[in-house]
Every structure is written in C-alpha cells, then in structure tokens.
Amino acid sequence: MATQERDLAINPIVPESVQHNTQTISNIRSLTSSLFGIASGILGLESYSGFIFYLLGTLLVSVLVWVILCRREQRSYFQSPVAELWGGDVLGGLSSFVLTWTLFYGLVRA
C-alpha cells in the first residue's frame, strides 16, 4: 500500500483516469463530427467550405472542452494535452463528418 501511495506522489497521473478522459474526448469528437456533417449538408456547403467548417467546428469544440471540462488546466487531465486535446481524433472524426455531410447534402438537395 505504501508503494502505491509513493508512486502516486511521484507520478500523480492515474492511467485509468487518463484512459477515461481520452475516451470521453473521443466520444465528444465522434458526436460533434456527425453533427457538423449534418449541419454542412443542410447548409449545402461544398468542397473547401465544408472542410473549413469542420476544422473550425473542431477547433471550437476543443476550446469548449478546454474551458468547460478542463477548466484551463489540461496538464491535470492529459499526459500530452496538445496531442490528445487539440489534435487527437481530428482525422478519425473526418470520416463520420464526410459520411453525414454527403448523406444530408443528398437528402436536402435531391
């Protein structure tokens, strides 16, 4: 027991908590990617304007997570905040964005 307490005092990052935080961010990004795709399709965005909408929306979500969930202390929640909070799953959410974007664009414009 004393060894675990000493390890937590030396390295206060708990792997289970980091894994939970990363999974939460991944879920938020997946959901918002689909929502941004729906919005892009309904708005009728095409080509670069749709991708710029996605990138700006993803940046907005990252800022909101940083302000609301992390309370501007991302080092307390992530081992590498730049990679996990600001850049993680941006390309992973792109496929769901494009899928819902083309689906709703086709539904609205057809």
C-alpha positions as YAML, in Angstrom:
chain: A
units: angstrom
residues:
- id: 1
  name: MET
  ca: [0.00, 0.00, 0.00]
- id: 2
  name: ALA
  ca: [2.81, 2.40, 0.81]
- id: 3
  name: THR
  ca: [4.42, 1.67, -2.55]
- id: 4
  name: GLN
  ca: [1.25, 2.68, -4.43]
- id: 5
  name: GLU
  ca: [0.94, 5.88, -2.42]
- id: 6
  name: ARG
  ca: [4.59, 6.68, -3.10]
- id: 7
  name: ASP
  ca: [4.08, 6.04, -6.82]
- id: 8
  name: LEU
  ca: [1.06, 8.36, -6.87]
- id: 9
  name: ALA
  ca: [3.04, 11.03, -5.04]
- id: 10
  name: ILE
  ca: [5.89, 10.77, -7.55]
- id: 11
  name: ASN
  ca: [3.70, 10.37, -10.64]
- id: 12
  name: PRO
  ca: [0.21, 11.71, -9.86]
- id: 13
  name: ILE
  ca: [-1.23, 10.64, -13.22]
- id: 14
  name: VAL
  ca: [-3.51, 7.61, -12.82]
- id: 15
  name: PRO
  ca: [-3.63, 5.56, -16.05]
- id: 16
  name: GLU
  ca: [-7.31, 4.66, -15.62]
- id: 17
  name: SER
  ca: [-8.25, 8.33, -15.33]
- id: 18
  name: VAL
  ca: [-6.20, 9.27, -18.39]
- id: 19
  name: GLN
  ca: [-7.84, 6.45, -20.35]
- id: 20
  name: HIS
  ca: [-11.29, 7.64, -19.25]
- id: 21
  name: ASN
  ca: [-10.51, 11.24, -20.23]
- id: 22
  name: THR
  ca: [-9.22, 10.15, -23.64]
- id: 23
  name: GLN
  ca: [-12.34, 8.04, -24.23]
- id: 24
  name: THR
  ca: [-14.57, 10.96, -23.24]
- id: 25
  name: ILE
  ca: [-12.81, 13.28, -25.69]
- id: 26
  name: SER
  ca: [-13.10, 10.62, -28.40]
- id: 27
  name: ASN
  ca: [-16.85, 10.29, -27.79]
- id: 28
  name: ILE
  ca: [-17.32, 14.06, -27.89]
- id: 29
  name: ARG
  ca: [-15.38, 14.33, -31.15]
- id: 30
  name: SER
  ca: [-17.32, 11.49, -32.79]
- id: 31
  name: LEU
  ca: [-20.66, 13.01, -31.87]
- id: 32
  name: THR
  ca: [-19.74, 16.54, -32.91]
- id: 33
  name: SER
  ca: [-18.18, 15.34, -36.17]
- id: 34
  name: SER
  ca: [-21.51, 13.80, -37.14]
- id: 35
  name: LEU
  ca: [-23.38, 16.92, -36.04]
- id: 36
  name: PHE
  ca: [-21.06, 19.14, -38.08]
- id: 37
  name: GLY
  ca: [-21.63, 16.85, -41.06]
- id: 38
  name: ILE
  ca: [-25.38, 17.19, -40.67]
- id: 39
  name: ALA
  ca: [-25.07, 20.98, -40.45]
- id: 40
  name: SER
  ca: [-22.79, 21.13, -43.51]
- id: 41
  name: GLY
  ca: [-25.19, 19.02, -45.54]
- id: 42
  name: ILE
  ca: [-28.23, 21.05, -44.56]
- id: 43
  name: LEU
  ca: [-26.39, 24.32, -45.26]
- id: 44
  name: GLY
  ca: [-25.39, 22.96, -48.67]
- id: 45
  name: LEU
  ca: [-21.68, 23.54, -48.20]
- id: 46
  name: GLU
  ca: [-19.45, 22.18, -50.93]
- id: 47
  name: SER
  ca: [-15.76, 21.43, -51.32]
- id: 48
  name: TYR
  ca: [-13.35, 23.50, -49.23]
- id: 49
  name: SER
  ca: [-16.05, 25.42, -47.40]
- id: 50
  name: GLY
  ca: [-17.34, 22.18, -45.87]
- id: 51
  name: PHE
  ca: [-13.89, 21.11, -44.71]
- id: 52
  name: ILE
  ca: [-13.15, 24.56, -43.32]
- id: 53
  name: PHE
  ca: [-16.47, 24.38, -41.46]
- id: 54
  name: TYR
  ca: [-15.35, 21.04, -39.99]
- id: 55
  name: LEU
  ca: [-11.94, 22.35, -38.93]
- id: 56
  name: LEU
  ca: [-13.40, 25.50, -37.34]
- id: 57
  name: GLY
  ca: [-16.06, 23.43, -35.58]
- id: 58
  name: THR
  ca: [-13.44, 21.02, -34.27]
- id: 59
  name: LEU
  ca: [-11.37, 23.95, -33.02]
- id: 60
  name: LEU
  ca: [-14.44, 25.37, -31.30]
- id: 61
  name: VAL
  ca: [-15.16, 22.03, -29.61]
- id: 62
  name: SER
  ca: [-11.55, 21.81, -28.42]
- id: 63
  name: VAL
  ca: [-11.76, 25.30, -26.94]
- id: 64
  name: LEU
  ca: [-15.05, 24.48, -25.21]
- id: 65
  name: VAL
  ca: [-13.63, 21.26, -23.76]
- id: 66
  name: TRP
  ca: [-10.55, 23.17, -22.61]
- id: 67
  name: VAL
  ca: [-12.61, 25.92, -20.94]
- id: 68
  name: ILE
  ca: [-15.56, 23.93, -19.57]
- id: 69
  name: LEU
  ca: [-14.29, 20.44, -18.83]
- id: 70
  name: CYS
  ca: [-10.59, 21.02, -18.18]
- id: 71
  name: ARG
  ca: [-11.03, 24.44, -16.57]
- id: 72
  name: ARG
  ca: [-7.93, 25.59, -18.50]
- id: 73
  name: GLU
  ca: [-5.73, 23.04, -16.71]
- id: 74
  name: GLN
  ca: [-5.23, 20.41, -19.38]
- id: 75
  name: ARG
  ca: [-1.99, 19.13, -17.82]
- id: 76
  name: SER
  ca: [-4.03, 17.79, -14.90]
- id: 77
  name: TYR
  ca: [-6.17, 15.63, -17.18]
- id: 78
  name: PHE
  ca: [-3.90, 14.52, -20.04]
- id: 79
  name: GLN
  ca: [-0.32, 13.31, -20.36]
- id: 80
  name: SER
  ca: [0.21, 15.13, -23.66]
- id: 81
  name: PRO
  ca: [-2.53, 17.75, -23.92]
- id: 82
  name: VAL
  ca: [-1.56, 19.06, -27.35]
- id: 83
  name: ALA
  ca: [-1.85, 15.64, -28.96]
- id: 84
  name: GLU
  ca: [-4.86, 14.40, -27.01]
- id: 85
  name: LEU
  ca: [-6.98, 17.52, -26.55]
- id: 86
  name: TRP
  ca: [-6.13, 19.73, -29.50]
- id: 87
  name: GLY
  ca: [-5.13, 17.26, -32.20]
- id: 88
  name: GLY
  ca: [-6.47, 13.86, -31.22]
- id: 89
  name: ASP
  ca: [-9.16, 12.21, -33.34]
- id: 90
  name: VAL
  ca: [-9.42, 15.13, -35.76]
- id: 91
  name: LEU
  ca: [-8.74, 12.85, -38.70]
- id: 92
  name: GLY
  ca: [-10.69, 10.00, -37.11]
- id: 93
  name: GLY
  ca: [-13.82, 12.12, -36.98]
- id: 94
  name: LEU
  ca: [-13.34, 13.23, -40.58]
- id: 95
  name: SER
  ca: [-14.83, 10.01, -41.96]
- id: 96
  name: SER
  ca: [-18.05, 10.35, -39.95]
- id: 97
  name: PHE
  ca: [-18.19, 14.02, -40.91]
- id: 98
  name: VAL
  ca: [-17.93, 13.25, -44.62]
- id: 99
  name: LEU
  ca: [-20.44, 10.41, -44.34]
- id: 100
  name: THR
  ca: [-23.14, 12.52, -42.68]
- id: 101
  name: TRP
  ca: [-22.26, 15.56, -44.81]
- id: 102
  name: THR
  ca: [-22.85, 13.71, -48.07]
- id: 103
  name: LEU
  ca: [-25.95, 11.95, -46.71]
- id: 104
  name: PHE
  ca: [-27.70, 15.14, -45.61]
- id: 105
  name: TYR
  ca: [-26.50, 17.09, -48.66]
- id: 106
  name: GLY
  ca: [-28.08, 14.43, -50.85]
- id: 107
  name: LEU
  ca: [-31.29, 14.40, -48.81]
- id: 108
  name: VAL
  ca: [-31.71, 18.17, -48.83]
- id: 109
  name: ARG
  ca: [-30.56, 18.88, -52.39]
- id: 110
  name: ALA
  ca: [-32.18, 15.91, -54.13]
...
